[in-house]
Amino acid sequence: RVTLVAAGSFALLGVIASLMLSGLLFAMGMKEVAIQAVEAFIQNNAVGLVSAAVGALDRFLLGMVCLVFGLGSFELFLARSNREGEVRDRRLKKLAWLRVSSIDDLEQKVGEIIVAVMVVNLLEMSLHMTYSSPVDLVYAALAAFFSAGALAVLHWSSMKHGGSSHGSAAH
């Protein structure tokens, strides 16, 4: 019993830290919008505005990773649930994309957001990259192509994962 309480306390610390980090990342994104984006707008600097928007989007997406991980970990390891995996407290209504039924499900959801973060980072790097030779454009096109491929594989994987986990009671 002591081991279970200790493990639950350890998991709770991870959930709290993840949710705090999520809030801090959302605050950083809001700060970036409030300061850099507004400044770029006032100066009529389109590139600066897009750069600030992409940077803020990056912070928001990382905040979503922490939020999904924290809430998913809470649901998997700490929430009291019945045999069907439904949380007993009916007051806790969750959006469909926040429902986590297994470790694989949590991994899939976090992975989807991480791929989105990587695509946003690619966009941010392409905004600040200097193209000194024609081969640089080829590299940028290849990076965009592989990012699109990663998104396609992720979409295929989530469709396959979504189809198999909703119909199975063992998951």
mmCIF file of C-alpha atoms in Angstrom:
data_model
loop_
_atom_site.group_PDB
_atom_site.id
_atom_site.type_symbol
_atom_site.label_atom_id
_atom_site.label_comp_id
_atom_site.label_asym_id
_atom_site.label_seq_id
_atom_site.Cartn_x
_atom_site.Cartn_y
_atom_site.Cartn_z
ATOM 1 C CA ARG A 1 0.000 0.000 0.000
ATOM 2 C CA VAL A 2 2.885 2.376 0.791
ATOM 3 C CA THR A 3 4.386 1.672 -2.624
ATOM 4 C CA LEU A 4 1.105 2.549 -4.359
ATOM 5 C CA VAL A 5 0.800 5.815 -2.444
ATOM 6 C CA ALA A 6 4.427 6.696 -3.234
ATOM 7 C CA ALA A 7 3.940 5.882 -6.929
ATOM 8 C CA GLY A 8 0.737 7.918 -7.025
ATOM 9 C CA SER A 9 2.469 10.862 -5.360
ATOM 10 C CA PHE A 10 5.330 10.635 -7.837
ATOM 11 C CA ALA A 11 2.872 10.562 -10.760
ATOM 12 C CA LEU A 12 1.001 13.532 -9.270
ATOM 13 C CA LEU A 13 4.231 15.549 -9.128
ATOM 14 C CA GLY A 14 4.779 14.857 -12.825
ATOM 15 C CA VAL A 15 1.205 15.885 -13.668
ATOM 16 C CA ILE A 16 1.515 19.127 -11.678
ATOM 17 C CA ALA A 17 4.888 19.969 -13.239
ATOM 18 C CA SER A 18 3.558 19.263 -16.732
ATOM 19 C CA LEU A 19 0.488 21.454 -16.204
ATOM 20 C CA MET A 20 2.626 24.264 -14.734
ATOM 21 C CA LEU A 21 4.966 24.085 -17.721
ATOM 22 C CA SER A 22 1.959 24.188 -20.026
ATOM 23 C CA GLY A 23 0.721 27.374 -18.360
ATOM 24 C CA LEU A 24 4.162 28.971 -18.581
ATOM 25 C CA LEU A 25 4.460 28.135 -22.284
ATOM 26 C CA PHE A 26 1.000 29.577 -22.973
ATOM 27 C CA ALA A 27 2.024 32.723 -21.059
ATOM 28 C CA MET A 28 5.216 32.980 -23.148
ATOM 29 C CA GLY A 29 3.169 32.682 -26.326
ATOM 30 C CA MET A 30 0.794 35.400 -25.158
ATOM 31 C CA LYS A 31 3.746 37.608 -24.241
ATOM 32 C CA GLU A 32 5.244 37.079 -27.675
ATOM 33 C CA VAL A 33 1.969 38.086 -29.307
ATOM 34 C CA ALA A 34 1.479 41.077 -27.013
ATOM 35 C CA ILE A 35 4.985 42.471 -27.446
ATOM 36 C CA GLN A 36 6.622 41.308 -30.670
ATOM 37 C CA ALA A 37 3.557 40.871 -32.878
ATOM 38 C CA VAL A 38 2.004 44.176 -31.853
ATOM 39 C CA GLU A 39 5.351 45.924 -32.349
ATOM 40 C CA ALA A 40 5.716 44.402 -35.837
ATOM 41 C CA PHE A 41 2.140 45.422 -36.653
ATOM 42 C CA ILE A 42 2.741 49.015 -35.558
ATOM 43 C CA GLN A 43 5.949 49.146 -37.643
ATOM 44 C CA ASN A 44 4.085 47.582 -40.614
ATOM 45 C CA ASN A 45 6.708 44.802 -40.691
ATOM 46 C CA ALA A 46 5.020 41.809 -42.344
ATOM 47 C CA VAL A 47 7.997 39.463 -41.929
ATOM 48 C CA GLY A 48 8.323 40.386 -38.255
ATOM 49 C CA LEU A 49 4.603 39.801 -37.731
ATOM 50 C CA VAL A 50 4.731 36.378 -39.373
ATOM 51 C CA SER A 51 7.877 35.517 -37.413
ATOM 52 C CA ALA A 52 6.219 36.519 -34.124
ATOM 53 C CA ALA A 53 3.095 34.544 -35.025
ATOM 54 C CA VAL A 54 5.115 31.427 -35.854
ATOM 55 C CA GLY A 55 7.125 31.771 -32.635
ATOM 56 C CA ALA A 56 3.953 32.165 -30.566
ATOM 57 C CA LEU A 57 2.375 29.200 -32.333
ATOM 58 C CA ASP A 58 5.441 27.158 -31.423
ATOM 59 C CA ARG A 59 5.017 28.052 -27.737
ATOM 60 C CA PHE A 60 1.290 27.271 -27.845
ATOM 61 C CA LEU A 61 1.900 23.885 -29.455
ATOM 62 C CA LEU A 62 4.559 22.991 -26.878
ATOM 63 C CA GLY A 63 2.098 24.085 -24.202
ATOM 64 C CA MET A 64 -0.450 21.720 -25.752
ATOM 65 C CA VAL A 65 2.061 18.864 -25.570
ATOM 66 C CA CYS A 66 2.488 19.492 -21.842
ATOM 67 C CA LEU A 67 -1.267 19.911 -21.320
ATOM 68 C CA VAL A 68 -2.185 16.703 -23.150
ATOM 69 C CA PHE A 69 0.602 14.800 -21.405
ATOM 70 C CA GLY A 70 -0.343 16.123 -17.962
ATOM 71 C CA LEU A 71 -4.076 15.529 -18.305
ATOM 72 C CA GLY A 72 -3.544 12.176 -20.016
ATOM 73 C CA SER A 73 -1.172 11.030 -17.292
ATOM 74 C CA PHE A 74 -3.674 12.109 -14.652
ATOM 75 C CA GLU A 75 -6.454 10.198 -16.381
ATOM 76 C CA LEU A 76 -4.367 7.066 -16.862
ATOM 77 C CA PHE A 77 -2.648 6.850 -13.498
ATOM 78 C CA LEU A 78 -4.579 8.882 -10.934
ATOM 79 C CA ALA A 79 -8.256 9.286 -11.876
ATOM 80 C CA ARG A 80 -10.657 6.821 -10.334
ATOM 81 C CA SER A 81 -12.370 4.903 -13.099
ATOM 82 C CA ASN A 82 -14.811 2.050 -13.497
ATOM 83 C CA ARG A 83 -14.206 -1.156 -15.438
ATOM 84 C CA GLU A 84 -15.123 0.436 -18.768
ATOM 85 C CA GLY A 85 -12.436 3.074 -18.283
ATOM 86 C CA GLU A 86 -14.903 5.928 -17.748
ATOM 87 C CA VAL A 87 -14.088 8.364 -14.961
ATOM 88 C CA ARG A 88 -16.612 7.891 -12.168
ATOM 89 C CA ASP A 89 -17.113 11.584 -11.495
ATOM 90 C CA ARG A 90 -19.655 12.692 -14.105
ATOM 91 C CA ARG A 91 -18.842 16.352 -13.445
ATOM 92 C CA LEU A 92 -15.531 15.840 -15.260
ATOM 93 C CA LYS A 93 -16.490 16.393 -18.885
ATOM 94 C CA LYS A 94 -13.618 16.101 -21.339
ATOM 95 C CA LEU A 95 -13.286 17.022 -24.966
ATOM 96 C CA ALA A 96 -12.870 14.044 -27.276
ATOM 97 C CA TRP A 97 -9.243 14.906 -28.098
ATOM 98 C CA LEU A 98 -8.346 14.917 -24.385
ATOM 99 C CA ARG A 99 -9.684 11.415 -23.686
ATOM 100 C CA VAL A 100 -6.873 8.948 -23.147
ATOM 101 C CA SER A 101 -7.558 5.250 -22.783
ATOM 102 C CA SER A 102 -4.045 3.777 -22.832
ATOM 103 C CA ILE A 103 -0.354 4.634 -22.898
ATOM 104 C CA ASP A 104 -0.384 4.078 -26.674
ATOM 105 C CA ASP A 105 -3.245 6.547 -27.013
ATOM 106 C CA LEU A 106 -1.345 9.160 -24.987
ATOM 107 C CA GLU A 107 1.789 8.537 -27.045
ATOM 108 C CA GLN A 108 -0.186 8.977 -30.290
ATOM 109 C CA LYS A 109 -1.729 12.271 -29.167
ATOM 110 C CA VAL A 110 1.562 13.725 -27.927
ATOM 111 C CA GLY A 111 3.338 12.519 -31.089
ATOM 112 C CA GLU A 112 0.829 14.306 -33.313
ATOM 113 C CA ILE A 113 1.458 17.603 -31.567
ATOM 114 C CA ILE A 114 5.238 17.107 -31.640
ATOM 115 C CA VAL A 115 5.150 16.628 -35.422
ATOM 116 C CA ALA A 116 3.134 19.852 -35.691
ATOM 117 C CA VAL A 117 5.791 21.608 -33.564
ATOM 118 C CA MET A 118 8.506 20.322 -35.904
ATOM 119 C CA VAL A 119 6.649 21.639 -38.960
ATOM 120 C CA VAL A 120 6.238 25.046 -37.292
ATOM 121 C CA ASN A 121 9.949 25.076 -36.430
ATOM 122 C CA LEU A 122 10.756 24.323 -40.076
ATOM 123 C CA LEU A 123 8.594 27.253 -41.120
ATOM 124 C CA GLU A 124 10.293 29.500 -38.566
ATOM 125 C CA MET A 125 13.760 28.469 -39.789
ATOM 126 C CA SER A 126 12.793 29.027 -43.420
ATOM 127 C CA LEU A 127 11.732 32.591 -42.574
ATOM 128 C CA HIS A 128 15.196 33.436 -41.246
ATOM 129 C CA MET A 129 17.292 31.341 -43.636
ATOM 130 C CA THR A 130 19.487 33.087 -46.209
ATOM 131 C CA TYR A 131 19.541 31.380 -49.571
ATOM 132 C CA SER A 132 23.041 31.889 -50.965
ATOM 133 C CA SER A 133 22.965 29.281 -53.728
ATOM 134 C CA PRO A 134 20.327 27.430 -55.757
ATOM 135 C CA VAL A 135 21.036 24.189 -53.884
ATOM 136 C CA ASP A 136 19.715 25.885 -50.710
ATOM 137 C CA LEU A 137 16.305 26.100 -52.376
ATOM 138 C CA VAL A 138 16.489 22.386 -53.157
ATOM 139 C CA TYR A 139 17.244 21.650 -49.495
ATOM 140 C CA ALA A 140 14.332 23.823 -48.373
ATOM 141 C CA ALA A 141 12.023 22.041 -50.834
ATOM 142 C CA LEU A 142 13.223 18.635 -49.616
ATOM 143 C CA ALA A 143 12.610 19.662 -46.001
ATOM 144 C CA ALA A 144 9.060 20.737 -46.897
ATOM 145 C CA PHE A 145 8.536 17.495 -48.820
ATOM 146 C CA PHE A 146 9.685 15.331 -45.909
ATOM 147 C CA SER A 147 7.565 17.358 -43.481
ATOM 148 C CA ALA A 148 4.536 16.728 -45.674
ATOM 149 C CA GLY A 149 5.482 13.047 -45.747
ATOM 150 C CA ALA A 150 5.712 12.962 -41.959
ATOM 151 C CA LEU A 151 2.262 14.538 -41.709
ATOM 152 C CA ALA A 152 0.855 11.996 -44.188
ATOM 153 C CA VAL A 153 2.355 9.067 -42.255
ATOM 154 C CA LEU A 154 1.048 10.531 -39.007
ATOM 155 C CA HIS A 155 -2.425 10.912 -40.503
ATOM 156 C CA TRP A 156 -2.361 7.323 -41.758
ATOM 157 C CA SER A 157 -1.127 6.118 -38.379
ATOM 158 C CA SER A 158 -3.802 8.036 -36.457
ATOM 159 C CA MET A 159 -6.538 6.705 -38.747
ATOM 160 C CA LYS A 160 -5.280 3.166 -38.221
ATOM 161 C CA HIS A 161 -4.831 3.731 -34.467
ATOM 162 C CA GLY A 162 -8.226 5.406 -34.106
ATOM 163 C CA GLY A 163 -9.998 2.593 -35.933
ATOM 164 C CA SER A 164 -8.434 -0.180 -33.859
ATOM 165 C CA SER A 165 -8.678 1.393 -30.407
ATOM 166 C CA HIS A 166 -12.314 2.489 -30.488
ATOM 167 C CA GLY A 167 -13.624 -0.946 -31.301
ATOM 168 C CA SER A 168 -11.473 -2.867 -28.840
ATOM 169 C CA ALA A 169 -12.390 -3.208 -25.191
ATOM 170 C CA ALA A 170 -8.922 -4.540 -24.307
ATOM 171 C CA HIS A 171 -7.268 -1.193 -25.119
#
